[in-house]
């Protein structure tokens, strides 16, 4: 039974909509890049790195995550990191991904804007050629920094905006509400970009309202705490708003104490358009397949519910209608 569940999940065509590419940097690759770039590492061994991955909240994780990103120095590093991720995605039945990256994490330590974006774009192109995986790039603004910095980032991205599908908002949530970023989100929309924002991971339901009403997002990343507000749930259901939910991340960052208490099933029961994603798989103990499998086991999700999650990942993606329809047909063919 367990094996059939795993096999069913890994074969199910799916898209990943909530993946920070810097969070896919495995400790082994961190050491490899650190060595080849002669960057001093705060850790002596892979084991020591893994041992440091015990977090009690989002900030605990972010402190280590920004440190880890320091080994990324060249386009080749970003390309290699992306390719390693796409190979894992491919093994998990992933056929499309919309990758978050944090330009400010790199420009603030002196890397030119082009390094991260060109390296990632070349990895994305290679993944499509090699594995048939399509992908899009979403540029996130760091919310612990001010809106002026976000506006400057959007400006620096100008030469690449035709190859970026959208913008996002990530980093430390509490104390940095979406309302802080209205101007830059409006400017991004005017440039034809799609919009998403992390909201309701640690922050209150009000932040989800703000992301909807003030930023006018197309997707909510996480959204767990929306469940505390009945009117908000109604609004999210009525508008068919996609939530990019990340179960293993929620467990590792203590958003839930046990996967058995994870709201994924409740979300589906309420009619919310939830998807299942990895967030930062190198840090949280599993890629998308493992997120599906562990959540399915903990919550006893049915095959129908797993198929709903997979369908939502395409209908909630930024792919055009024709491509969405093609992917949905692949799911239908698989289920038959
Ligand atoms: N939340 C907020 N910011 C992030 C995350 C997350 O889970 N991962 C990387 N940046
Ligand atoms: Zn995230």
Coordinates of C-alpha atoms and ligand atoms in Angstrom, one line a residue:
X1 CA 0.0 0.0 0.0
X2 CA 2.7 2.4 1.0
X3 CA 4.8 1.6 -2.0
X4 CA 1.8 2.0 -4.3
X5 CA 1.1 5.4 -2.8
X6 CA 4.7 6.5 -3.4
X7 CA 4.7 5.2 -6.9
X8 CA 1.3 6.9 -7.6
X9 CA 2.6 10.2 -6.3
X10 CA 6.0 10.2 -8.1
X11 CA 4.3 9.4 -11.4
X12 CA 1.6 12.1 -11.0
X13 CA 2.4 15.1 -13.3
X14 CA 2.8 18.2 -11.1
X15 CA 4.1 21.7 -10.9
X16 CA 6.0 23.3 -8.1
X17 CA 4.9 26.9 -7.4
X18 CA 6.7 27.6 -4.1
X19 CA 10.4 26.9 -4.3
X20 CA 13.2 29.2 -3.3
X21 CA 16.0 28.1 -5.5
X22 CA 18.6 29.3 -2.9
X23 CA 16.8 26.9 -0.5
X24 CA 17.6 24.0 -2.8
X25 CA 21.4 24.4 -2.1
X26 CA 22.3 21.1 -0.5
X27 CA 25.2 21.1 2.0
X28 CA 27.4 19.0 -0.3
X29 CA 27.0 21.5 -3.1
X30 CA 27.5 24.4 -0.6
X31 CA 31.0 22.9 0.2
X32 CA 31.8 22.3 -3.4
X33 CA 31.0 25.9 -4.3
X34 CA 32.7 27.3 -1.2
X35 CA 35.9 25.4 -2.1
X36 CA 35.9 26.3 -5.8
X37 CA 35.2 30.0 -5.0
X38 CA 37.5 30.1 -2.0
X39 CA 34.7 31.4 0.3
X40 CA 35.2 30.8 4.0
X41 CA 32.5 28.6 5.4
X42 CA 31.1 28.9 8.9
X43 CA 31.0 25.1 9.0
X44 CA 33.7 22.4 8.9
X45 CA 31.6 19.5 7.5
X46 CA 28.4 18.5 5.8
X47 CA 27.3 16.8 9.0
X48 CA 27.9 20.1 11.0
X49 CA 25.8 22.0 8.4
X50 CA 22.9 19.5 8.7
X51 CA 23.1 19.6 12.5
X52 CA 22.7 23.3 12.4
X53 CA 19.3 22.9 10.6
X54 CA 17.2 22.7 13.7
X55 CA 14.9 25.7 13.6
X56 CA 12.3 27.0 16.0
X57 CA 10.9 29.7 13.8
X58 CA 11.3 31.4 10.4
X59 CA 14.0 33.9 11.5
X60 CA 16.2 31.1 12.9
X61 CA 16.1 29.5 9.4
X62 CA 16.6 32.8 7.5
X63 CA 19.8 33.6 9.5
X64 CA 21.4 30.3 8.3
X65 CA 19.9 30.5 4.8
X66 CA 21.3 33.9 4.0
X67 CA 24.7 32.7 5.3
X68 CA 24.6 29.6 3.1
X69 CA 23.8 31.7 0.0
X70 CA 27.2 33.4 0.4
X71 CA 29.0 30.6 -1.5
X72 CA 27.1 31.4 -4.7
X73 CA 29.5 33.6 -6.7
X74 CA 29.3 32.8 -10.4
X75 CA 26.7 32.2 -13.1
X76 CA 28.0 28.6 -13.1
X77 CA 27.0 28.2 -9.4
X78 CA 23.5 29.4 -10.0
X79 CA 23.2 27.2 -13.1
X80 CA 24.5 24.1 -11.3
X81 CA 22.2 24.7 -8.3
X82 CA 19.2 25.1 -10.6
X83 CA 20.1 21.9 -12.5
X84 CA 20.5 19.9 -9.3
X85 CA 17.0 21.1 -8.3
X86 CA 15.4 20.2 -11.7
X87 CA 16.9 16.7 -11.6
X88 CA 15.2 16.2 -8.2
X89 CA 12.0 17.6 -9.5
X90 CA 12.1 15.3 -12.5
X91 CA 12.5 12.3 -10.3
X92 CA 9.4 13.4 -8.4
X93 CA 7.2 13.7 -11.5
X94 CA 7.6 17.5 -11.6
X95 CA 7.1 18.9 -15.1
X96 CA 7.0 22.6 -14.4
X97 CA 8.3 24.9 -11.7
X98 CA 8.1 28.6 -10.9
X99 CA 11.3 29.5 -9.0
X100 CA 11.7 32.2 -6.5
X101 CA 15.0 33.9 -6.2
X102 CA 16.1 36.7 -3.9
X103 CA 18.2 39.2 -6.0
X104 CA 18.9 41.4 -3.0
X105 CA 20.5 38.6 -1.1
X106 CA 23.2 38.6 -3.8
X107 CA 23.4 42.2 -4.8
X108 CA 23.7 43.3 -1.2
X109 CA 26.9 41.2 -0.9
X110 CA 28.4 42.8 -4.0
X111 CA 27.4 40.4 -6.9
X112 CA 26.2 42.1 -10.0
X113 CA 22.5 41.6 -10.7
X114 CA 23.3 39.7 -13.9
X115 CA 25.1 36.8 -12.2
X116 CA 22.1 35.2 -10.4
X117 CA 19.6 35.8 -13.1
X118 CA 21.7 34.7 -16.1
X119 CA 22.9 31.6 -14.2
X120 CA 19.4 30.6 -13.3
X121 CA 18.0 31.3 -16.8
X122 CA 20.7 29.1 -18.4
X123 CA 19.8 26.3 -16.0
X124 CA 16.2 26.7 -16.8
X125 CA 16.9 26.5 -20.5
X126 CA 19.0 23.4 -20.0
X127 CA 16.3 21.7 -17.9
X128 CA 13.8 22.2 -20.6
X129 CA 16.2 20.8 -23.3
X130 CA 17.3 17.8 -21.2
X131 CA 14.1 16.9 -19.2
X132 CA 11.3 18.8 -20.9
X133 CA 10.7 20.7 -17.7
X134 CA 9.2 24.2 -18.3
X135 CA 9.8 26.9 -15.7
X136 CA 9.4 30.6 -14.8
X137 CA 11.4 32.9 -12.7
X138 CA 9.9 35.0 -9.9
X139 CA 11.9 37.7 -8.4
X140 CA 11.2 38.2 -4.6
X141 CA 11.7 41.4 -2.6
X142 CA 13.1 41.0 0.9
X143 CA 10.4 42.4 3.2
X144 CA 12.8 43.1 6.1
X145 CA 14.3 45.8 3.8
X146 CA 12.5 49.0 2.8
X147 CA 10.4 49.6 -0.2
X148 CA 13.0 51.9 -1.8
X149 CA 15.4 48.9 -1.9
X150 CA 12.6 46.9 -3.6
X151 CA 12.0 49.7 -6.1
X152 CA 15.7 49.8 -6.9
X153 CA 15.7 46.1 -7.4
X154 CA 12.9 46.3 -9.9
X155 CA 14.8 49.0 -11.7
X156 CA 18.0 46.9 -11.8
X157 CA 16.0 44.0 -13.2
X158 CA 14.7 46.1 -16.1
X159 CA 16.9 44.4 -18.8
X160 CA 15.6 40.9 -17.8
X161 CA 12.0 41.6 -17.2
X162 CA 10.9 39.9 -20.4
X163 CA 12.4 36.7 -18.9
X164 CA 10.9 37.1 -15.5
X165 CA 7.3 35.9 -15.0
X166 CA 6.5 37.7 -11.7
X167 CA 7.5 39.2 -8.4
X168 CA 7.1 37.9 -4.8
X169 CA 7.6 39.0 -1.3
X170 CA 9.6 36.9 1.2
X171 CA 11.9 36.9 4.3
X172 CA 10.8 37.9 7.9
X173 CA 7.1 38.3 7.8
X174 CA 6.0 39.6 11.2
X175 CA 6.4 43.3 11.4
X176 CA 6.7 43.7 7.6
X177 CA 3.2 43.7 6.3
X178 CA 2.3 43.7 2.6
X179 CA 1.1 47.3 2.9
X180 CA 4.8 48.3 3.0
X181 CA 5.2 47.3 -0.6
X182 CA 2.2 48.8 -2.4
X183 CA 4.2 51.0 -4.8
X184 CA 6.6 48.4 -6.0
X185 CA 3.8 45.8 -6.5
X186 CA 1.8 48.4 -8.5
X187 CA 5.0 49.2 -10.6
X188 CA 5.6 45.5 -11.2
X189 CA 2.0 45.0 -12.3
X190 CA 2.3 47.9 -14.7
X191 CA 5.3 46.1 -16.3
X192 CA 3.1 43.1 -17.0
X193 CA 4.5 40.9 -14.1
X194 CA 2.4 38.5 -12.1
X195 CA 2.2 39.0 -8.4
X196 CA 2.6 36.8 -5.3
X197 CA 3.4 37.3 -1.7
X198 CA 4.2 35.2 1.3
X199 CA 1.4 35.8 3.8
X200 CA -0.1 34.0 6.8
X201 CA 2.9 31.8 7.4
X202 CA 3.7 33.4 10.7
X203 CA 1.9 36.7 10.1
X204 CA -1.8 37.2 11.0
X205 CA -4.8 36.9 8.6
X206 CA -4.7 40.7 8.2
X207 CA -1.5 40.3 6.1
X208 CA -3.4 37.9 3.8
X209 CA -6.2 40.6 3.4
X210 CA -3.5 43.2 2.6
X211 CA -1.8 41.0 0.0
X212 CA -5.2 40.6 -1.7
X213 CA -6.6 44.1 -1.4
X214 CA -3.5 46.3 -1.4
X215 CA -1.0 44.3 -3.4
X216 CA -3.6 42.6 -5.6
X217 CA -1.7 39.4 -5.8
X218 CA -2.4 36.5 -8.1
X219 CA -1.3 33.9 -5.5
X220 CA -0.8 33.7 -1.8
X221 CA 2.3 31.8 -0.6
X222 CA 1.5 29.7 2.5
X223 CA -1.7 31.3 3.7
X224 CA -2.0 28.9 6.7
X225 CA -3.3 31.5 9.1
X226 CA -6.1 32.5 6.7
X227 CA -8.0 29.6 8.4
X228 CA -8.4 31.7 11.5
X229 CA -10.7 34.1 9.7
X230 CA -14.0 32.8 8.3
X231 CA -14.7 35.8 6.0
X232 CA -11.2 35.5 4.6
X233 CA -11.7 31.8 3.8
X234 CA -14.9 32.7 2.1
X235 CA -13.1 35.3 0.0
X236 CA -10.3 33.0 -0.9
X237 CA -12.7 30.2 -1.9
X238 CA -15.0 32.5 -4.0
X239 CA -12.0 34.0 -5.8
X240 CA -10.4 30.6 -6.4
X241 CA -7.1 32.0 -5.0
X242 CA -4.2 29.6 -5.2
X243 CA -2.4 28.9 -1.9
X244 CA 1.1 27.5 -2.3
X245 CA 1.2 25.4 0.8
X246 CA 4.5 23.9 2.1
X247 CA 3.9 21.1 4.7
X248 CA 7.5 20.0 5.5
X249 CA 8.5 23.7 5.8
X250 CA 5.6 24.3 8.2
X251 CA 6.8 21.4 10.3
X252 CA 10.5 22.4 10.4
X253 CA 9.7 26.1 11.1
X254 CA 7.2 25.1 13.9
X255 CA 4.2 26.6 12.1
X256 CA 2.6 23.1 12.9
X257 CA 3.8 20.8 15.7
X258 CA 3.0 17.6 13.8
X259 CA 2.2 16.8 10.2
X260 CA -1.0 15.1 11.5
X261 CA -2.1 18.6 12.6
X262 CA -1.3 20.2 9.2
X263 CA -4.2 22.2 7.7
X264 CA -3.8 20.8 4.1
X265 CA -6.8 18.5 4.3
X266 CA -8.9 21.1 6.1
X267 CA -8.0 23.5 3.3
X268 CA -9.2 21.1 0.6
X269 CA -12.4 20.3 2.6
X270 CA -13.1 24.0 2.7
X271 CA -12.8 24.3 -1.0
X272 CA -9.5 26.3 -0.9
X273 CA -7.3 25.9 -3.9
X274 CA -4.2 24.5 -2.2
X275 CA -1.1 23.2 -3.8
X276 CA 1.8 21.2 -2.2
X277 CA 5.3 22.5 -2.4
X278 CA 8.8 22.2 -0.9
X279 CA 9.7 25.8 -0.1
X280 CA 13.4 25.2 0.8
X281 CA 13.9 21.5 0.4
X282 CA 17.6 21.4 1.3
X283 CA 16.8 22.9 4.7
X284 CA 13.4 21.3 5.4
X285 CA 14.0 17.6 4.7
X286 CA 12.3 16.9 1.4
X287 CA 11.5 17.8 -2.1
X288 CA 8.1 18.0 -3.6
X289 CA 7.6 14.3 -3.8
X290 CA 8.4 13.9 -0.2
X291 CA 6.0 16.7 0.7
X292 CA 3.2 14.9 -1.1
X293 CA 4.0 11.5 0.4
X294 CA 4.5 12.6 4.0
X295 CA 1.4 14.8 3.9
X296 CA -0.7 12.1 2.2
X297 CA 0.3 9.6 4.9
X298 CA -0.1 11.9 7.9
X299 CA -3.6 13.1 6.8
X300 CA -4.7 10.0 5.0
X301 CA -5.3 12.0 1.7
X302 CA -7.2 10.1 -1.0
X303 CA -6.0 9.7 -4.5
X304 CA -8.7 12.2 -5.5
X305 CA -7.3 14.7 -3.2
X306 CA -3.7 14.2 -4.5
X307 CA -5.0 14.6 -8.0
X308 CA -6.7 17.8 -6.9
X309 CA -3.4 19.1 -5.5
X310 CA -1.7 18.3 -8.8
X311 CA -4.5 19.9 -10.9
X312 CA -4.4 23.0 -8.7
X313 CA -0.6 23.3 -9.3
X314 CA -1.3 23.8 -13.1
X315 CA -4.4 25.9 -12.9
X316 CA -2.7 28.0 -10.3
X317 CA 0.5 28.4 -12.3
X318 CA 1.4 31.3 -14.6
X319 CA 1.4 29.1 -17.7
X320 CA -0.9 30.1 -20.5
X321 CA -4.3 28.4 -20.9
X322 CA -3.2 26.1 -23.6
X323 CA -0.2 24.7 -21.7
X324 CA -2.4 24.3 -18.6
X325 CA -4.9 22.4 -20.6
X326 CA -2.2 20.1 -21.9
X327 CA -0.8 19.4 -18.5
X328 CA -4.3 18.7 -17.1
X329 CA -4.8 16.2 -20.0
X330 CA -1.6 14.5 -18.9
X331 CA -3.0 14.1 -15.4
X332 CA -6.2 12.7 -16.8
X333 CA -4.3 10.2 -19.0
X334 CA -2.2 9.2 -15.9
X335 CA -5.2 8.7 -13.7
X336 CA -6.9 6.6 -16.4
Ligands
LIG1 N1 9.4 32.2 4.3 C1 9.8 33.5 4.1 N2 10.9 33.8 3.4 C2 11.6 32.8 2.9 C3 11.2 31.5 3.1 C4 10.0 31.2 3.8 O1 9.6 30.0 4.0 N3 12.1 30.7 2.4 C5 13.0 31.6 1.9 N4 12.7 32.8 2.2
LIG2 ZN1 8.7 30.4 0.9

